[in-house]
Amino acid sequence: MKKISLIIFVLSLVACGSSNTKMAKDKFVVENLTNYDAEDLAETFPEANIQEDMGMFEEGTVERAYTIMYPNTPDELHITWKSKEREEIFDIRFSEKGKWKSAKGIEVGTSYEVLNELNKKQISFYGFGWDYGGAVMWNDGKFENSKLRVFLSPTGRAADKFYGDRIIEASEEEIANLDLKVKSIMLIN
């Protein structure tokens, strides 16, 4: 009987260990934060050097409470809140190639080609050089109804015709020459 109890105890430790590994792996998936409040963030990410303040958003038209986690590091994450009490997340943004990623497999640096593969349909994007430059349109693909917003950027200098508040129309060769990569990701809650 003692041997059976010992085996059950060891197996439960192994199971707990694998569960904790999964939690650690999923810790930097932004969708996992959507039900957090400010207190949850502080408990889950005590090492994040969390900073809080108020600021103007949505092209300077709305004041919101915000939180910055891991400031001035590759893991910097911006969270805006629906209220000053910081009880419900409005959106989450990141633009550095750190640990953060989406549950959909998209991260900063993901290529235009991979986005098309993941979306299961050809994407389109807005021109560069303005507040929503490089914003991706999912075009009824897999991510159309997701809360995920992705912004592209060319690797090098883009011709003037690729700038402005409009959907870009270009040949496959022109798009390939831009060598587009995800520059930032936003999750609307």
Backbone as a ProteinNet text record, in pm:
[ID]
protein_1_A
[PRIMARY]
MKKISLIIFVLSLVACGSSNTKMAKDKFVVENLTNYDAEDLAETFPEANIQEDMGMFEEGTVERAYTIMYPNTPDELHITWKSKEREEIFDIRFSEKGKWKSAKGIEVGTSYEVLNELNKKQISFYGFGWDYGGAVMWNDGKFENSKLRVFLSPTGRAADKFYGDRIIEASEEEIANLDLKVKSIMLIN
[TERTIARY]
81.4	0	86	197.5	286.3	349.8	381.3	440.5	342.2	215.8	113.3	97.3	95.2	84.3	202.9	322.6	443.4	436.8	393.6	382.9	282.3	167.7	66.4	123	195.9	255.8	355.4	443	543	473.8	374.2	301.4	232.1	176.7	111.3	213.8	333.7	439.6	478.7	493.5	528.3	418.1	293.2	180.7	178.7	202.5	205.9	320.8	434.8	549.8	520.3	454.7	423.1	318.7	226.6	125.9	192.9	288.8	358.6	441.9	499.5	575.6	484.3	364.7	269.6	231	206.3	170.6	283.6	406.9	521	531.1	506.2	512.6	404.8	285.9	173.2	171.4	260.1	262.5	273.2	341.6	364.1	275.9	160.6	59.7	-42.2	-55.5	-135.9	-282.9	-338.8	-480.4	-506	-404	-420.4	-436.6	-409	-420	-557.5	-643.1	-765.5	-860.2	-855.6	-943.6	-873.1	-751.8	-675.1	-717.9	-705.2	-711.7	-570.4	-552.7	-419	-357.1	-439.2	-389.9	-340.5	-415.2	-373.3	-238.7	-221.2	-94.4	22.1	2.9	109.4	144.2	43.6	67.6	137	94.6	147.2	284.2	308.6	433.2	504.9	546.4	609.7	741.7	805.3	932	915.8	793.6	765.9	792.8	831.4	857.9	740.6	621.1	497.1	491.2	456.7	436.2	293.3	227.8	89.6	76.6	-16	-40.5	-169.9	-201.9	-315.3	-257.5	-325.9	-277.5	-387.7	-357.3	-451.7	-429.8	-541	-536.9	-637.6	-640.5	-731.9	-717.2	-594.9	-556.6	-582.8	-559.4	-570	-711.7	-808.7	-948.9	-1005.6	-936.1	-988	-877.4	-909	-813.8	-838.8	-732.8	-743.7	-629.4	-659.7	-555.5	-473.4	-342.8	-260.5	-155.5	-106	-2.8	105.5	230.1	342.2	412.6	428.4	501.4	636.9	738.3	874.4	921.1	907.7	945.1	1092.1	1114.6	1248.6	1324	1248.8	1308.6	1241.1	1295.9	1229.4	1090.7	1062.8	933.2	832.7	860.9	770	630.4	530	390.4	307.7	219.1	131.5	-11.4	-74.5	-214	-290.9	-401.2	-492.6	-617.5	-678.5	-790.5	-920.8	-1031.9	-1163.9	-1203.4	-1140.6	-1172	-1047.1	-1056	-944.3	-915.4	-1013.1	-996	-910.5	-882.2	-797.1	-849.4	-980.3	-1043.2	-1066.8	-1073.1	-1098.4	-1011.9	-942	-850.4	-927.7	-884.9	-939.8	-861.4	-728.3	-644.4	-503.8	-431.7	-294.2	-211.7	-92.2	-6.3	138.9	207.6	352.4	416.7	542	609.8	758.8	798.1	937.4	942	1051.9	1067.5	1118.7	1028.6	1059.5	986.1	937.8	870.3	723.1	660	516.3	482.4	368.2	315.6	165.6	101.2	-42	-62.6	-178.6	-212.6	-223.4	-236.7	-251	-116.4	-5.5	126.4	190.6	132.8	187.4	268.3	386.1	470.7	538.6	600.1	674.1	783.8	791.5	888.2	828.9	705.2	639.9	630.6	661	662.6	522.3	510.6	387.8	342.5	435.1	402.1	343.8	402.9	352.8	214.8	193.3	59.7	-46	-15.2	-108.8	-137.4	-33.8	-51.2	-137.8	-108.1	-184.7	-330.2	-351.9	-485.9	-568.4	-501.9	-565.9	-632.5	-594.9	-645.3	-551.7	-540.3	-452	-494.9	-399.9	-427.4	-400.3	-450.4	-410.9	-370.4	-313.8	-264.8	-272.3	-279.3	-281.6	-139.7	-131.1	-3.2	65.5	191.8	273.9	274.8	332.8	356.5	243.7	151.3	43.6	11.4	-82	-109.3	-137.3	-209.1	-242.3	-169.1	-51.6	28.6	60.1	40.6	69.3	-37.5	-153.6	-260.8	-306.6	-319	-356.2	-507.6	-557.9	-697.9	-698.7	-780.5	-780.4	-860.4	-942.8	-1015	-1092.5	-1171.1	-1254.8	-1174.4	-1050.3	-967.9	-992.7	-908.1	-920.8	-929.5	-860.9	-855.3	-955	-1042.8	-1137.3	-1215.2	-1264.2	-1345.7	-1267.1	-1135.3	-1052.6	-1039.5	-990.7	-968	-823	-754.5	-613.4	-594.6	-516.2	-481	-329.6	-286.8	-145.7	-104.9	17.2	69.3	202.6	213.6	333.4	424.5	549	646.1	743.5	786.4	886.6	1022.5	1104.6	1238.5	1327.5	1315.8	1395.2	1305.4	1355.9	1279.7	1178	1056.2	949.4	927.9	888.9	859.2	739.9	730.6	624.2	484.6	466.3	333.9	282.2	370.4	329.5	295.6	281.3	250.1	109.2	47.2	-81.9	-194.4	-303.7	-422.9	-509.6	-464	-538	-485.1	-567.4	-522.8	-429.4	-316.8	-213.8	-249.3	-236.8	-251.4	-115.7	-61.2	72.8	83.7	179	203.3	268.8	263.7	329.8	478.9	539.9	682.8	712.5	628.9	649.5	636.3	537.3	518	635.5	681.2	796.5	919.8	939	1054.2	1048.2	928.4	915.5	966.6	966.8	1008.8	936.6	804.1	720.3	727.8	733.9	735.1	636.1	583.9	497.5	581.9	539	612.7	545.2	411.6	342	213.2	168	46.9	-39.4	-170.8	-266.6	-378.5	-420.6	-533.1	-640.8	-755.1	-868.7	-948.1	-977.9	-1050.5	-1200.1
-119.5	0	126.2	120.3	235.7	261.8	153.5	168.9	236.8	199.2	259.5	407.3	438.9	580	661.2	601.4	668.8	692.8	593.7	607.3	717.1	719.2	822.9	960.8	972.1	1099.6	1147.6	1057.1	1092.8	1133.2	1057.6	1091.2	1226.2	1258.4	1388.5	1502.2	1479.4	1581.1	1604.5	1496.2	1507.6	1582.6	1550.4	1617.3	1765.5	1799.4	1940.7	2012.7	1946	2006.2	2037.5	1945.8	1971.5	2080.6	2089.3	2196.2	2332.3	2339.8	2465.6	2507	2408.5	2438.4	2500.5	2446.4	2501.1	2643.4	2666.2	2801.1	2898.4	2858.8	2946.3	2973.9	2872	2887.9	2984.7	2975.5	3059.2	3196.1	3221.3	3346.4	3467.7	3456.5	3569.2	3565.4	3499.8	3500.6	3607.6	3711.5	3828.1	3795.5	3700.3	3665.9	3615.9	3560.5	3509.9	3621.1	3744.2	3857.4	3922.9	3889.3	3967.8	3974.3	3879.3	3883.2	3933	3983.1	4032.8	4174.5	4208.3	4348.1	4386.9	4510	4558.2	4476.3	4435.3	4355.5	4218.3	4155.8	4026.5	4038.4	4146.6	4167.3	4175.6	4252.9	4269.5	4137.4	4054.1	3924.7	3826.2	3825.4	3728.8	3768.3	3898.5	3949.8	4041.4	3989.4	4075.8	4137.3	4075.6	4123	4226.2	4265.2	4344.6	4494.5	4542.6	4685.8	4769.6	4736.2	4795.9	4945.3	5022.7	5167.1	5199.4	5289.7	5326.9	5477.7	5522.3	5665.5	5683.2	5807.1	5842.5	5908.7	5891.2	5951.9	5964.4	6035.3	6055.8	5949.7	5890.8	5784.5	5813.2	5721.8	5733.9	5870.6	5894.6	6018.6	6141.3	6123.5	6234.8	6274.3	6184.1	6219.3	6158.3	6058.6	5988.1	5974.5	6010.1	5990.1	5852.8	5776.9	5643.2	5618.7	5533.1	5482.1	5382	5378.5	5280.1	5222.3	5107.5	5035.6	4996.2	5011	4962.2	4855.2	4738.8	4629.7	4615.7	4582.5	4564.6	4685.9	4808	4927.1	4924.8	4978.2	4991.7	4859.2	4752	4621.1	4564	4458.8	4395.5	4339.2	4318.3	4264.3	4372	4498.8	4608.2	4582.8	4599.2	4575.7	4692.7	4745.4	4856.8	4806.4	4839.5	4802.9	4930.6	4951.4	5060.7	4998.3	5073.2	5021.8	5092.3	5025.1	5082.2	5187.3	5184.7	5283.5	5315.1	5420.2	5460.5	5356.7	5272.8	5171	5053.1	5045.4	4940.2	4800.5	4781.8	4653.3	4571.7	4638.5	4568.5	4628.6	4542.2	4585.5	4633.2	4745.3	4795.7	4736.5	4752.6	4690.3	4665.9	4581.5	4544.5	4564.5	4625	4652	4618	4568.6	4550.7	4562.7	4609.6	4633.5	4601.2	4520.7	4476.5	4325.7	4276	4131.6	4071.6	4060.9	4000.6	3869.2	3841.5	3714.8	3712.6	3829.7	3834.7	3784.5	3718.3	3670.7	3654.1	3630.3	3602.1	3451.5	3410.7	3268.4	3214.2	3302.6	3263.4	3234.8	3253.3	3227.3	3348.6	3465.5	3588.4	3661.2	3707.3	3785.1	3894.6	3989	4094	4026.2	4062.4	4001.4	3896.9	3855.2	3759.1	3821.1	3743.2	3795.5	3803.5	3884.6	3899.7	3763.2	3684.7	3553.3	3460.8	3460.6	3375.7	3423.5	3554.7	3606	3552.9	3553.6	3500.3	3352.7	3275.6	3132.4	3111.2	3184.6	3169.4	3212.6	3317.4	3371.1	3283.3	3199.4	3110.5	3187.1	3313	3396.8	3516.2	3568.9	3682.9	3805.8	3865.3	3987.6	4108.2	4222.5	4350.4	4441.5	4558.2	4646.2	4791.9	4878.6	5022.8	5074.7	5190.5	5255.2	5295.6	5329.4	5362.9	5514.5	5556.4	5697.5	5772.7	5705.4	5771.4	5685.4	5730.5	5663.1	5513.4	5473	5331.8	5271.8	5324.6	5278.3	5130.1	5061.5	4919.8	4829.6	4887.1	4806.5	4699	4578.6	4463.5	4446.7	4415.2	4378.5	4227.8	4154.8	4008.3	3954.2	4035.1	3998.2	3867.2	3854.7	3736.3	3608.4	3622.5	3506.3	3457.2	3368	3304.2	3405	3519.6	3616.2	3730.6	3723.5	3833.3	3872.2	3776.4	3807.3	3801.6	3796.7	3797.5	3941.2	3955.1	4088.2	4131.6	4060.3	4083.2	4184.6	4288.2	4389.7	4385.1	4380.6	4365.4	4477.8	4529.3	4639	4596.1	4615.5	4577.6	4697.1	4666.8	4769.7	4710.4	4791.2	4740.8	4732.2	4637.6	4623	4740.1	4786.8	4901	5019.8	5112.2	5230.3	5190.6	5235.9	5207.4	5329.5	5305.7	5414.4	5495.1	5620.2	5709.8	5653	5571	5516.9	5421.4	5382.8	5293.2	5367.9	5499.9	5580.4	5637.1	5658.3	5725.3	5639.4	5705.9	5645.9	5583.2	5469.8	5397	5255.1	5164.8	5027	5023.8	4958.8	4953.7	4849.5	4892.3	4800	4792.7	4671.6	4652.3	4510.2	4489.5	4355.4	4268.1	4136.8	4043.8	4073.6	4109.2	4140.7	4265.8	4370.3	4493.1	4464.7	4384.5	4350.7	4266.8	4171.6	4089.4	4176.1	4278.3	4368	4453.6	4476.6	4552.7	4472	4339.5	4250.8	4290	4280	4324.4	4230.9	4291.7	4217.6	4285.5	4208.1	4263.7	4354.3	4481.8	4575.2	4594.8	4573.5	4583.7	4504.4	4468.2	4388.2	4452.7	4453.9	4506.8	4405	4383.5	4297.4	4383.9	4393.8	4470.3	4376.4	4418.4	4330.1	4348.9
0	0	0	77	81.9	-54.1	-128.1	-260.2	-355.1	-349	-435.6	-401.4	-273.2	-231.2	-280.5	-271.3	-316.8	-467.9	-544.1	-689.4	-724.8	-658.5	-683.5	-651.3	-541.8	-502.9	-608.3	-654.9	-756.2	-886	-927.7	-1050.7	-1039.9	-923.8	-907.2	-911.7	-859.3	-869.2	-1013.9	-1089.9	-1231.5	-1305.2	-1277.9	-1343.7	-1309.4	-1184	-1144	-1212.6	-1222.7	-1289.7	-1434.6	-1505.8	-1646.4	-1659.1	-1564	-1565.9	-1546.9	-1452.8	-1429.5	-1550.7	-1620.4	-1740.5	-1846.1	-1860.5	-1957.3	-1917.3	-1788.9	-1744.2	-1775.3	-1749.4	-1777.4	-1926.9	-2008.6	-2153.3	-2202	-2144.9	-2187.4	-2119.3	-2028.8	-1952.8	-2044.4	-2157.7	-2246.8	-2372.1	-2362.7	-2469.5	-2431.9	-2515.8	-2477.1	-2454.3	-2526.6	-2505.8	-2364.3	-2299.5	-2163.6	-2060.3	-2098.3	-2004.9	-2005.8	-2099.1	-2121.8	-2002.4	-1912.4	-1794.8	-1669.2	-1684	-1570.3	-1535.1	-1407.3	-1365.5	-1321.5	-1278	-1242	-1128.8	-1033.8	-921.1	-969.3	-1060.9	-1116.7	-1187.1	-1263.5	-1334.1	-1236	-1130.4	-1031.6	-963	-936.7	-872.7	-967.8	-1093.3	-1190.2	-1243.5	-1253.4	-1310.9	-1211	-1095.8	-995.5	-1043.7	-1142.6	-1196.3	-1307.1	-1341.1	-1461.2	-1447.5	-1328.7	-1309.2	-1362.2	-1319.4	-1370.1	-1340	-1444.8	-1431.8	-1473.5	-1400.6	-1431.1	-1441.6	-1529.3	-1546.5	-1624.5	-1656.9	-1743.4	-1867.3	-1981.9	-2105	-2208.1	-2316.2	-2425.3	-2532.8	-2579.9	-2679.2	-2789.5	-2888	-3002.2	-3067.7	-3113.6	-3180.2	-3092.2	-2961.1	-2867.2	-2830.8	-2847.6	-2821.9	-2694.7	-2636.6	-2519.6	-2415.9	-2290.8	-2182.2	-2120	-2102.5	-2044.5	-1944.5	-1848.1	-1759.4	-1839.9	-1813.8	-1883.6	-1789.7	-1829.9	-1756.7	-1855.8	-1814.9	-1894.5	-1812.4	-1872.8	-1809.5	-1877.7	-1803.8	-1855.1	-1936.5	-1882.8	-1960.7	-2004.6	-2124.7	-2182.6	-2196.5	-2221	-2247.7	-2372.7	-2430.8	-2545.4	-2511.1	-2382.4	-2339.3	-2300.2	-2334.9	-2299.2	-2356.2	-2270.6	-2307.7	-2255.6	-2341.3	-2303.5	-2290.7	-2179.8	-2157.3	-2129.5	-2201.2	-2166.4	-2106.1	-2015.8	-1937.1	-1974.4	-1948.8	-1977.9	-1875.1	-1756.6	-1653.2	-1571.9	-1492.4	-1406.6	-1298.3	-1267.1	-1163.6	-1210	-1338.8	-1395.6	-1365.1	-1385.1	-1359.1	-1485.6	-1601.8	-1727.1	-1837.8	-1907.9	-2013.5	-2136.2	-2191.9	-2318.1	-2435.3	-2432	-2534	-2480.9	-2554.3	-2521	-2647	-2633.2	-2749.1	-2717.2	-2819.2	-2806.1	-2942.7	-2942.6	-3070.3	-3066.2	-2972.1	-2963.8	-2980.7	-3033.7	-3051.5	-2921.6	-2825.5	-2696.8	-2681.4	-2562.2	-2532.3	-2572.9	-2586.7	-2612.7	-2752.4	-2760.9	-2888.8	-2875.2	-2989	-2986.4	-2982.9	-2937.1	-2935.6	-3077.6	-3174.2	-3314.8	-3381.2	-3307.9	-3363.7	-3428.8	-3409.5	-3467.4	-3360.7	-3401.3	-3311.5	-3392.2	-3322.9	-3392.5	-3474	-3602	-3691.9	-3784.9	-3760.4	-3850.4	-3989.3	-4091.3	-4228.5	-4289.1	-4391.4	-4470.2	-4522.5	-4572.2	-4627.7	-4521.2	-4403.4	-4294.8	-4250.1	-4245	-4209.8	-4305.5	-4434	-4532.7	-4507.8	-4477.7	-4449.9	-4325.9	-4218.7	-4094.9	-4113.1	-4191	-4213.9	-4308.6	-4383.9	-4482.5	-4596.4	-4610.7	-4719	-4732.9	-4853	-4881	-4800.4	-4730.4	-4655	-4744	-4700.8	-4761.6	-4646.6	-4679.4	-4573.5	-4617.9	-4517.7	-4541.1	-4563.2	-4627.4	-4651.3	-4521.9	-4532.3	-4416.7	-4393.1	-4280.5	-4254.8	-4186.6	-4121.6	-4046.2	-3924.9	-3839.7	-3712	-3724.9	-3828	-3845.7	-3965	-3993.6	-4106.3	-4098.3	-4210.1	-4217.9	-4158.6	-4119.6	-4060.3	-4158.1	-4107.5	-4189.4	-4193.2	-4311.4	-4331	-4354.3	-4279.6	-4286.6	-4405.2	-4467.8	-4591.3	-4581.1	-4474.4	-4451.1	-4430	-4389.6	-4358.9	-4217.1	-4171.3	-4039.7	-3925	-3937.4	-3827.5	-3840	-3937.8	-3963.1	-3837.6	-3764.3	-3646.4	-3516.2	-3528.3	-3407.6	-3358.1	-3239.3	-3181.9	-3202.9	-3290.4	-3316.1	-3428.2	-3400.6	-3500.7	-3518.8	-3644.7	-3676.5	-3770	-3751.5	-3832.1	-3893.8	-4025.1	-4100.1	-4122.1	-4150.5	-4184.7	-4286.3	-4383.8	-4478.3	-4408.9	-4454	-4396.2	-4434.5	-4556.6	-4602.8	-4634	-4713.1	-4754.4	-4860.6	-4845.2	-4941.8	-5030.3	-5154.1	-5248	-5196.7	-5238.7	-5194.9	-5217.1	-5320.3	-5351.1	-5243.1	-5147.8	-5040.3	-4910.8	-4918.5	-4800.9	-4811.4	-4695.2	-4690.9	-4637.6	-4605.7	-4546.1	-4655	-4706.3	-4810.1	-4817.5	-4867.1	-4886.1	-5006.4	-4989	-5093.2	-5198.6	-5323.8	-5436.4	-5504.4	-5509.8	-5567.2	-5619.2	-5706.3	-5760.4	-5653.5	-5674.7	-5582.9	-5573.3	-5685.1	-5686.7	-5603.5	-5617.8	-5539.3	-5389.9	-5353.6	-5212.4	-5161.8	-5242.1	-5202.4	-5179.2	-5263.9	-5250.1	-5123.9	-5071	-4946.1	-4826	-4838	-4729.6	-4599.8	-4602.3	-4491	-4371.4	-4253.3	-4126.5	-4030.3	-3937.9	-3833.5	-3745.2	-3731.8	-3646.2	-3510.8	-3504.3	-3376.9	-3381.8	-3262.1	-3247.1	-3140.7	-3166.4	-3070.4	-3054.4	-2931.7	-2903.5	-2838.6	-2906	-2852.6	-2763.5	-2644.2	-2552.1	-2564
[MASK]
+++++++++++++++++++++++++++++++++++++++++++++++++++++++++++++++++++++++++++++++++++++++++++++++++++++++++++++++++++++++++++++++++++++++++++++++++++++++++++++++++++++++++++++++++++++++++++++

